[in-house]
Coordinates of C-alpha atoms in Angstrom, one line a residue:
M223 CA -34.5 -29.1 10.4
K224 CA -36.5 -26.4 8.6
E225 CA -34.2 -23.8 10.0
S226 CA -31.1 -25.7 8.7
K227 CA -32.7 -25.9 5.2
K228 CA -33.3 -22.2 5.3
F229 CA -29.6 -21.5 6.1
I230 CA -28.7 -23.9 3.2
F231 CA -31.0 -22.1 0.7
N232 CA -29.7 -18.8 1.9
N233 CA -26.0 -19.8 1.3
I234 CA -26.8 -21.5 -2.0
F235 CA -28.6 -18.4 -3.1
F236 CA -25.6 -16.2 -2.3
V237 CA -23.2 -18.5 -4.3
L238 CA -25.8 -18.5 -7.2
V239 CA -26.1 -14.7 -7.2
L240 CA -22.2 -14.5 -7.1
L241 CA -22.0 -16.8 -10.2
V242 CA -24.8 -14.8 -11.9
I243 CA -22.6 -11.7 -11.5
L244 CA -19.3 -13.3 -12.6
I245 CA -20.9 -15.0 -15.6
G246 CA -22.1 -11.8 -16.9
F247 CA -25.6 -11.0 -15.5
Y248 CA -24.3 -7.8 -14.3
P249 CA -24.7 -5.0 -15.4
S250 CA -26.8 -5.4 -18.7
V251 CA -25.1 -7.9 -20.9
N252 CA -26.6 -11.3 -20.5
R253 CA -24.2 -14.2 -21.3
F254 CA -26.4 -16.7 -19.5
S255 CA -27.8 -19.9 -21.0
N256 CA -31.5 -20.0 -21.3
N257 CA -31.9 -22.1 -18.1
F258 CA -30.3 -22.6 -14.7
D259 CA -29.3 -26.2 -15.2
K260 CA -25.6 -25.4 -14.6
L261 CA -26.3 -23.4 -11.4
E262 CA -28.7 -26.3 -10.3
H263 CA -25.8 -28.6 -10.6
I264 CA -23.8 -26.4 -8.2
E265 CA -26.7 -26.5 -5.8
E266 CA -26.9 -30.3 -6.1
L267 CA -23.2 -30.7 -5.3
Y268 CA -23.6 -28.3 -2.4
K269 CA -26.4 -30.4 -0.8
I270 CA -24.8 -33.7 -1.4
I271 CA -21.4 -32.6 0.3
L272 CA -23.2 -30.9 3.1
N273 CA -25.4 -33.9 4.0
N274 CA -22.9 -36.8 3.2
Y275 CA -19.3 -35.8 3.7
H276 CA -17.5 -37.9 6.3
K277 CA -16.5 -34.7 8.3
N278 CA -18.7 -32.0 9.5
I279 CA -18.6 -28.9 7.4
S280 CA -20.4 -25.9 8.3
E281 CA -22.5 -24.1 5.6
D282 CA -20.4 -20.9 5.9
T283 CA -17.2 -23.0 5.3
L284 CA -18.6 -24.7 2.3
V285 CA -19.8 -21.4 0.8
Q286 CA -16.2 -20.2 1.4
F287 CA -14.8 -23.2 -0.5
I288 CA -17.1 -22.5 -3.4
R289 CA -16.2 -18.8 -3.4
D290 CA -12.5 -19.6 -3.2
G291 CA -12.9 -21.9 -6.1
I292 CA -14.4 -19.3 -8.3
F293 CA -11.9 -16.5 -7.6
N294 CA -8.8 -18.8 -7.7
N295 CA -9.6 -19.5 -11.3
L296 CA -10.1 -15.8 -12.3
D297 CA -7.6 -13.0 -12.5
P298 CA -5.8 -12.1 -9.2
F299 CA -7.8 -8.8 -8.8
T300 CA -11.3 -10.2 -9.1
Q301 CA -12.1 -10.9 -5.5
Y302 CA -14.6 -10.9 -2.7
I303 CA -14.1 -8.4 0.1
S304 CA -15.6 -9.1 3.5
K305 CA -17.5 -6.4 5.4
E306 CA -14.5 -5.9 7.8
D307 CA -12.0 -5.6 5.0
L308 CA -14.1 -3.2 2.9
L309 CA -14.4 -0.8 5.9
R310 CA -10.7 -0.6 6.2
I311 CA -10.2 -0.3 2.5
N312 CA -12.8 2.5 2.3
E313 CA -11.0 4.3 5.3
D314 CA -7.6 4.1 3.6
F315 CA -8.8 5.7 0.3
A316 CA -11.2 8.2 1.9
G317 CA -8.4 10.5 3.0
D318 CA -9.2 10.2 6.7
F319 CA -10.8 8.0 9.5
Y320 CA -11.8 8.4 13.1
G321 CA -9.4 7.2 15.8
I322 CA -7.0 8.4 18.4
G323 CA -4.0 9.5 16.2
V324 CA -1.1 7.0 16.8
Q325 CA 1.1 4.8 14.9
F326 CA 1.7 1.5 16.8
S327 CA 3.6 -1.6 16.7
I328 CA 3.1 -4.8 18.8
I329 CA 6.3 -5.4 20.7
R330 CA 6.6 -8.4 23.1
D331 CA 2.8 -8.8 23.0
T332 CA 2.2 -5.1 24.0
V333 CA 0.8 -2.3 22.0
T334 CA 3.5 0.3 21.7
I335 CA 3.2 3.7 20.3
I336 CA 5.8 4.4 17.6
K337 CA 4.6 7.9 16.4
V338 CA 1.9 10.3 17.6
I339 CA 0.1 12.2 14.8
D340 CA 0.3 15.9 14.9
N341 CA -2.8 17.7 16.3
G342 CA -4.5 14.4 16.9
P343 CA -6.4 13.3 20.1
S344 CA -3.3 11.5 21.5
Q345 CA -1.0 14.5 21.1
K346 CA -3.6 16.8 22.7
Q347 CA -3.5 14.5 25.8
N348 CA 0.4 14.4 25.8
I349 CA 0.7 10.7 24.9
L350 CA 4.2 10.1 23.7
S351 CA 6.1 7.8 21.5
G352 CA 7.3 4.8 23.5
D353 CA 4.1 4.7 25.7
R354 CA 2.5 1.3 26.0
I355 CA -1.2 0.8 25.9
I356 CA -2.0 -1.9 28.4
Q357 CA -5.9 -1.3 28.8
V358 CA -8.6 0.2 26.6
N359 CA -11.9 1.1 28.4
S360 CA -10.7 -0.8 31.5
K361 CA -10.1 -4.1 29.6
D362 CA -6.7 -5.7 29.4
F363 CA -4.9 -5.0 26.0
T364 CA -1.9 -7.2 26.2
G365 CA -1.0 -10.8 25.3
T366 CA -0.7 -13.1 22.5
E367 CA -4.2 -12.7 21.2
V368 CA -3.6 -9.0 20.5
D369 CA -3.1 -8.4 16.8
N370 CA -3.1 -5.6 14.3
D371 CA -6.6 -6.0 13.3
M372 CA -7.8 -6.1 16.9
V373 CA -5.9 -3.0 17.7
M374 CA -7.3 -1.0 14.8
N375 CA -10.8 -2.2 15.3
T376 CA -10.6 -1.2 19.0
L377 CA -9.0 2.2 18.5
R378 CA -10.9 3.3 15.5
G379 CA -14.6 4.0 15.7
A380 CA -17.2 6.9 15.6
R381 CA -16.2 10.4 15.8
G382 CA -16.5 12.0 19.3
E383 CA -16.7 8.6 21.1
K384 CA -14.7 8.4 24.3
V385 CA -11.8 6.0 24.6
E386 CA -10.1 5.4 28.1
L387 CA -6.5 4.3 27.8
T388 CA -4.4 3.0 30.5
I389 CA -0.8 3.9 29.7
L390 CA 2.5 2.5 30.9
R391 CA 5.4 5.0 30.5
K392 CA 8.6 3.7 31.9
N393 CA 7.5 2.5 35.3
N394 CA 4.5 4.8 35.7
K395 CA 0.9 3.7 34.9
F396 CA -1.8 6.3 34.4
K397 CA -5.1 6.7 32.6
K398 CA -6.0 9.1 29.7
I399 CA -9.4 9.9 28.4
L400 CA -9.6 10.7 24.6
Y401 CA -12.3 11.4 22.1
R402 CA -11.9 10.0 18.6
D403 CA -11.5 12.5 15.8
A404 CA -10.7 12.7 12.2
I405 CA -7.2 11.4 11.5
P406 CA -5.8 12.4 8.0
L407 CA -4.5 9.7 5.7
N408 CA -2.5 12.0 3.5
S409 CA -1.5 11.0 -0.1
V410 CA 1.3 13.5 -0.2
D411 CA 3.9 12.0 2.2
S412 CA 6.4 14.8 1.7
Y413 CA 7.2 17.7 -0.6
Y414 CA 10.1 20.2 -0.5
I415 CA 12.8 21.9 -2.5
I416 CA 15.4 19.2 -2.8
K417 CA 17.9 21.3 -4.7
D418 CA 18.1 24.9 -6.0
D419 CA 15.0 25.1 -8.3
V420 CA 14.1 21.5 -8.1
G421 CA 10.9 20.5 -6.3
Y422 CA 10.2 17.0 -4.9
I423 CA 6.9 15.4 -4.2
K424 CA 6.4 11.8 -2.7
L425 CA 3.0 10.5 -3.5
E426 CA 2.0 7.5 -1.4
K427 CA -1.4 6.6 -3.1
F428 CA -4.2 8.0 -5.2
S429 CA -7.1 8.4 -2.8
S430 CA -10.1 10.8 -2.8
T431 CA -8.0 13.7 -1.7
T432 CA -4.9 13.1 -3.8
F433 CA -5.4 15.7 -6.5
D434 CA -6.2 18.5 -4.0
E435 CA -3.1 17.6 -1.9
F436 CA -0.9 17.4 -4.9
K437 CA -2.0 20.7 -6.5
A438 CA -1.5 22.5 -3.2
A439 CA 2.0 21.0 -3.0
V440 CA 3.0 22.0 -6.6
L441 CA 1.7 25.6 -6.1
D442 CA 3.7 25.9 -2.8
L443 CA 6.8 24.6 -4.6
K444 CA 6.5 27.0 -7.4
N445 CA 6.0 29.8 -4.9
Q446 CA 9.3 28.7 -3.4
G447 CA 11.0 28.8 -6.9
A448 CA 10.6 25.3 -8.2
K449 CA 10.9 25.1 -12.0
K450 CA 11.7 21.4 -12.1
L451 CA 9.9 18.5 -10.4
I452 CA 10.7 15.0 -9.2
L453 CA 7.5 13.0 -8.6
D454 CA 8.2 9.9 -6.6
L455 CA 5.7 7.1 -7.2
R456 CA 7.8 4.3 -5.7
N457 CA 5.8 1.9 -3.7
N458 CA 2.6 3.8 -4.8
G459 CA 0.2 0.8 -5.4
G460 CA -2.5 3.0 -7.2
G461 CA -6.0 4.0 -6.3
Y462 CA -8.7 6.0 -8.0
L463 CA -8.7 6.4 -11.7
N464 CA -10.1 9.9 -11.7
Q465 CA -7.4 11.1 -9.3
A466 CA -4.7 9.6 -11.5
V467 CA -6.3 11.3 -14.5
D468 CA -6.5 14.7 -12.7
V469 CA -2.9 14.6 -11.5
T470 CA -1.6 13.6 -14.9
N471 CA -3.6 16.4 -16.4
E472 CA -1.4 18.8 -14.4
F473 CA 1.5 18.0 -16.7
L474 CA 0.1 17.6 -20.2
N475 CA -0.9 20.2 -22.8
S476 CA -4.6 20.4 -23.6
G477 CA -6.2 17.7 -25.8
L478 CA -3.8 14.9 -25.2
E479 CA -4.9 11.4 -24.4
I480 CA -4.1 10.3 -20.8
V481 CA -5.6 6.8 -20.6
S482 CA -8.3 4.7 -22.2
T483 CA -10.2 1.7 -20.9
D484 CA -11.7 -1.1 -23.0
G485 CA -13.2 -4.5 -22.4
E486 CA -15.1 -7.1 -24.3
Y487 CA -18.4 -6.1 -22.5
R488 CA -17.5 -2.4 -21.9
N489 CA -17.4 0.4 -24.4
K490 CA -14.1 2.0 -24.9
K491 CA -13.7 5.2 -22.9
V492 CA -10.8 7.7 -23.5
Y493 CA -9.7 10.4 -21.0
Y494 CA -8.2 13.6 -22.3
S495 CA -6.1 16.5 -20.8
N496 CA -7.6 20.0 -20.6
K497 CA -6.2 23.5 -20.4
R498 CA -6.1 23.5 -16.6
G499 CA -2.8 22.5 -14.9
A500 CA -0.3 23.8 -12.5
F501 CA 2.9 22.3 -14.1
K502 CA 2.3 22.2 -17.9
K503 CA 5.9 23.4 -18.5
G504 CA 9.0 22.6 -16.6
D505 CA 11.4 19.6 -16.5
L506 CA 9.9 16.5 -14.9
V507 CA 11.2 13.2 -13.8
V508 CA 8.9 10.4 -12.4
L509 CA 10.3 7.7 -10.2
I510 CA 8.8 4.2 -10.1
N511 CA 9.8 0.8 -9.0
E512 CA 8.4 -2.8 -9.0
N513 CA 5.7 -1.8 -6.4
S514 CA 4.3 1.2 -8.4
A515 CA 1.1 -0.1 -9.8
S516 CA -2.3 0.8 -11.4
A517 CA -2.8 4.5 -11.2
S518 CA 0.9 5.1 -10.9
E519 CA 1.4 3.2 -14.2
I520 CA -1.4 5.3 -15.8
L521 CA 0.5 8.5 -14.9
S522 CA 4.1 7.3 -15.8
G523 CA 2.8 5.6 -19.0
A524 CA 1.1 8.9 -20.2
I525 CA 4.2 10.9 -19.3
Q526 CA 6.4 8.6 -21.2
D527 CA 4.2 8.2 -24.3
H528 CA 4.0 11.9 -24.7
D529 CA 7.7 12.4 -24.0
R530 CA 6.7 15.0 -21.3
G531 CA 9.4 13.8 -18.9
S532 CA 11.8 11.0 -18.0
I533 CA 10.8 7.9 -16.1
V534 CA 13.5 6.6 -13.8
G535 CA 13.7 3.4 -11.6
N536 CA 12.7 -0.1 -12.2
K537 CA 10.0 -1.8 -14.2
S538 CA 6.6 -1.2 -12.6
F539 CA 4.3 -3.9 -11.3
G540 CA 2.1 -4.4 -14.3
K541 CA -1.5 -3.9 -12.9
G542 CA -3.6 -2.8 -15.8
L543 CA -7.0 -4.1 -15.0
V544 CA -10.1 -2.0 -14.6
G545 CA -12.1 -3.1 -11.6
E546 CA -15.7 -2.4 -10.7
Q547 CA -17.0 -2.8 -7.1
I548 CA -20.4 -4.2 -6.5
N549 CA -21.8 -4.0 -2.9
L550 CA -23.3 -7.1 -1.6
K551 CA -26.0 -7.8 1.0
D552 CA -23.8 -9.2 3.5
G553 CA -22.0 -5.8 3.7
G554 CA -19.0 -7.0 1.7
A555 CA -18.3 -6.4 -2.0
L556 CA -17.4 -8.0 -5.2
R557 CA -14.5 -6.4 -7.0
I558 CA -14.6 -7.7 -10.6
T559 CA -12.4 -7.0 -13.6
V560 CA -14.3 -5.5 -16.5
A561 CA -11.7 -4.0 -18.9
K562 CA -8.1 -3.0 -19.2
Y563 CA -6.2 0.2 -19.1
Y564 CA -4.2 1.4 -22.2
T565 CA -1.6 4.0 -22.3
P566 CA -1.9 6.7 -25.1
S567 CA 0.3 4.7 -27.5
G568 CA -2.0 1.8 -27.1
R569 CA 0.1 -0.3 -24.7
S570 CA -1.6 -2.5 -22.1
I571 CA 0.3 -2.4 -18.9
Q572 CA -1.1 -5.6 -17.5
K573 CA 1.5 -8.4 -16.9
P574 CA 0.7 -12.1 -17.6
Y575 CA -0.9 -14.0 -14.7
N576 CA -2.1 -17.6 -14.4
F577 CA -5.2 -17.1 -16.4
S578 CA -6.2 -17.4 -20.1
D579 CA -5.1 -14.0 -21.3
S580 CA -5.1 -13.1 -25.0
S581 CA -2.8 -10.0 -24.5
S582 CA 0.2 -9.9 -26.8
F583 CA 3.4 -9.0 -25.1
K584 CA 6.6 -7.5 -26.4
K585 CA 4.8 -5.5 -29.2
E586 CA 6.4 -2.3 -30.3
Y587 CA 4.7 1.0 -29.9
K588 CA 5.9 4.7 -30.5
T589 CA 5.9 7.7 -28.4
T590 CA 4.9 11.2 -29.7
S591 CA 8.5 11.8 -30.7
G592 CA 8.9 8.3 -32.4
R593 CA 10.7 6.6 -29.5
I594 CA 10.1 2.8 -29.4
V595 CA 8.4 1.6 -26.2
Y596 CA 7.2 -1.9 -25.5
S597 CA 4.0 -3.5 -24.2
D598 CA 5.4 -6.4 -22.0
G599 CA 3.7 -5.8 -18.7
G600 CA 4.3 -2.8 -16.6
I601 CA 6.1 0.4 -17.5
T602 CA 9.8 0.1 -18.4
P603 CA 11.7 3.3 -17.3
D604 CA 13.8 5.4 -19.7
Y605 CA 16.6 5.0 -17.1
I606 CA 17.0 1.8 -15.1
I607 CA 18.5 2.0 -11.6
S608 CA 20.4 -1.1 -10.4
V609 CA 19.0 -2.4 -7.0
D610 CA 21.4 -3.4 -4.3
T611 CA 20.4 -7.0 -3.4
M612 CA 21.4 -9.2 -0.6
S613 CA 23.4 -12.3 -0.7
N614 CA 21.7 -15.6 0.4
F615 CA 23.6 -15.4 3.7
E616 CA 22.5 -11.8 4.2
S617 CA 19.0 -12.4 3.5
K618 CA 18.7 -15.4 5.5
F619 CA 20.1 -13.8 8.6
W620 CA 18.2 -10.6 8.2
N621 CA 14.7 -12.3 7.7
N622 CA 15.3 -14.9 10.4
N623 CA 16.2 -12.3 12.9
Y624 CA 14.0 -9.4 11.8
N625 CA 11.6 -9.3 14.7
L626 CA 14.4 -9.5 17.3
L627 CA 16.4 -6.8 15.6
Y628 CA 13.2 -4.6 15.4
E629 CA 12.7 -5.0 19.1
K630 CA 16.2 -4.3 19.8
S631 CA 16.2 -1.1 17.6
F632 CA 13.0 0.1 19.4
D633 CA 14.7 -0.4 22.8
V634 CA 17.7 1.7 21.7
V635 CA 15.2 4.5 20.8
D636 CA 13.1 4.0 23.9
Q637 CA 16.1 4.6 26.1
N638 CA 17.9 7.2 24.1
R639 CA 15.1 9.1 22.3
D640 CA 16.3 12.6 23.0
K641 CA 19.9 11.9 22.1
I642 CA 18.9 10.4 18.8
K643 CA 16.6 13.2 17.9
N644 CA 19.0 15.9 18.8
N645 CA 22.0 14.4 16.7
Y646 CA 21.6 10.8 15.5
I647 CA 24.8 11.0 13.5
E648 CA 26.9 11.7 16.6
Y649 CA 25.0 9.0 18.6
F650 CA 25.5 6.4 15.8
N651 CA 29.2 7.2 15.6
Q652 CA 29.6 6.7 19.3
N653 CA 27.7 3.4 19.4
K654 CA 28.5 1.4 16.2
N655 CA 30.4 -1.1 18.2
K656 CA 27.5 -1.7 20.6
F657 CA 25.2 -2.1 17.6
W658 CA 27.5 -4.7 16.2
I659 CA 27.9 -6.7 19.4
E660 CA 24.0 -6.8 19.6
I661 CA 23.7 -8.0 16.0
L662 CA 26.6 -10.6 16.4
K663 CA 24.7 -12.1 19.4
L664 CA 22.1 -13.5 16.8
S665 CA 24.5 -15.3 14.6
E666 CA 26.7 -18.4 15.2
N667 CA 28.9 -17.6 12.3
E668 CA 31.0 -14.6 13.4
N669 CA 33.6 -15.0 10.6
E670 CA 31.1 -14.9 7.8
M671 CA 29.3 -12.0 9.6
K672 CA 32.4 -9.8 9.4
A673 CA 32.2 -9.5 5.6
Y674 CA 28.7 -7.7 6.2
K675 CA 29.5 -5.6 9.2
E676 CA 29.0 -2.2 7.7
K677 CA 25.9 -3.3 5.9
F678 CA 24.2 -4.8 8.9
I679 CA 25.1 -1.9 11.1
K680 CA 23.6 0.5 8.5
L681 CA 20.4 -1.6 8.3
F682 CA 20.1 -1.6 12.1
E683 CA 20.7 2.2 12.2
N684 CA 17.9 2.7 9.6
M685 CA 15.5 0.7 11.8
I686 CA 16.4 3.0 14.7
L687 CA 15.6 6.0 12.7
N688 CA 12.3 4.5 11.5
H689 CA 11.3 4.5 15.2
A690 CA 12.7 7.9 16.0
L691 CA 11.9 10.1 13.0
S692 CA 8.7 11.4 11.4
S693 CA 7.7 10.2 8.0
E694 CA 8.8 13.6 6.6
E695 CA 12.2 13.5 8.4
L696 CA 12.8 9.8 7.1
I697 CA 12.0 10.7 3.5
R698 CA 14.6 13.4 3.6
F699 CA 17.1 11.3 5.3
Y700 CA 16.9 8.5 2.7
N701 CA 16.7 10.9 -0.3
K702 CA 20.2 12.2 0.7
E703 CA 21.9 9.1 -0.6
D704 CA 19.2 7.8 -2.9
D705 CA 20.5 6.6 -6.3
Y706 CA 17.0 7.3 -8.0
I707 CA 17.1 10.9 -6.7
K708 CA 20.8 11.3 -7.9
K709 CA 19.9 10.1 -11.3
A710 CA 16.9 12.5 -11.5
L711 CA 19.1 15.5 -10.5
N712 CA 21.8 14.4 -13.1
I713 CA 19.1 14.4 -15.8
F714 CA 18.1 17.9 -14.9
D715 CA 21.7 19.1 -14.9
K716 CA 22.2 17.8 -18.5
N717 CA 19.0 19.4 -19.9

């Protein structure tokens, strides 16, 4: 009984500390009342429920309920991060992690290698795309209980640590011994000369290595003759503020505001550009879409407000909240919103959410040249690109059959990898009817399917290429017929 009371006290103490932080005890501003009556009320409720509720509720579960109740009533980005999730997040934004160097997918309850990372431990041991991992360190690694988290937690670990894999390749089973090593998580997915003197950079996130990667890419493109640049921030969900500021600084003349942060209990802070920068001059187009958020919006907002370049695409996500991360004793962390981001013209890029928010939307602001822009959540591009949407029939068929089509497309690659790699256009032309037959097997409405034949075949072919090509090859492939890219090139031609 004493031990149980100790557990109850520890859990209540955790919740009380969390409440203290959220109410304002952290960092220095005290918005507390003069006593703990309100928190004692929470403790009283906790004890009553734990000891009297008609169903058994564990202490951990009840703490989780209280925690969820707190966060469900705050903004979407104030959240508790568990120890396990925090480890993965830190790895994603650190620029590398320690693993065996593969990209995988779980196909028919088996971990299947989709791509092998260059110069990683797996490539050095001649592990190939299409190999199946059926055991790790002599333990079975197949079945319905195997999921993505389990695979990542098993294959990642300490640098230099030995991992023994049992591989199934076609009908051959063999063992490979690998040693975990640093696996880069690059921010720059691709860069190349896309046309004449136009450079292209695809930036996937703003991690701790982003600025160094970006600057190296810009300098290399300039050495290749680039005088104009397309910066692709589509699906870039953001990252570190300092990296966004440093990348934006590469484009702006000295002394210009890049972004400011301001909150009721945080002093206003303004970030300015300086003299350093590799692309202060030269035509610029930034591509954004509905998944471009946070740091991506800081950069595109600054470029737009200073009329430094053109923004092309679709309205961005609208995440303009400044989060601070507070490490907790359980190894997790509390990420709490403390302020908002504002573009140089004064716009808040935060969109409305289900919370009492005093932000005024649809207010007019002016860029450096006097153009009118709006503060209505997110960054609205200078040039909007119409997005090709699916009909209800298309969407229902594709979503309902996605997993089966994914497996079928992988089978095509697994059995014809060399042919596809050597000349996928020729292979596709020879096999379109076969693809269509496989797709039709999943539908009972052949007549309606016919109207979408070409579109479904194209989607299936893209699935095949996602398995067969590297990330760099895929980006170049999609860019050839990309409406965003076409518009960017058109803007350069007119300037």
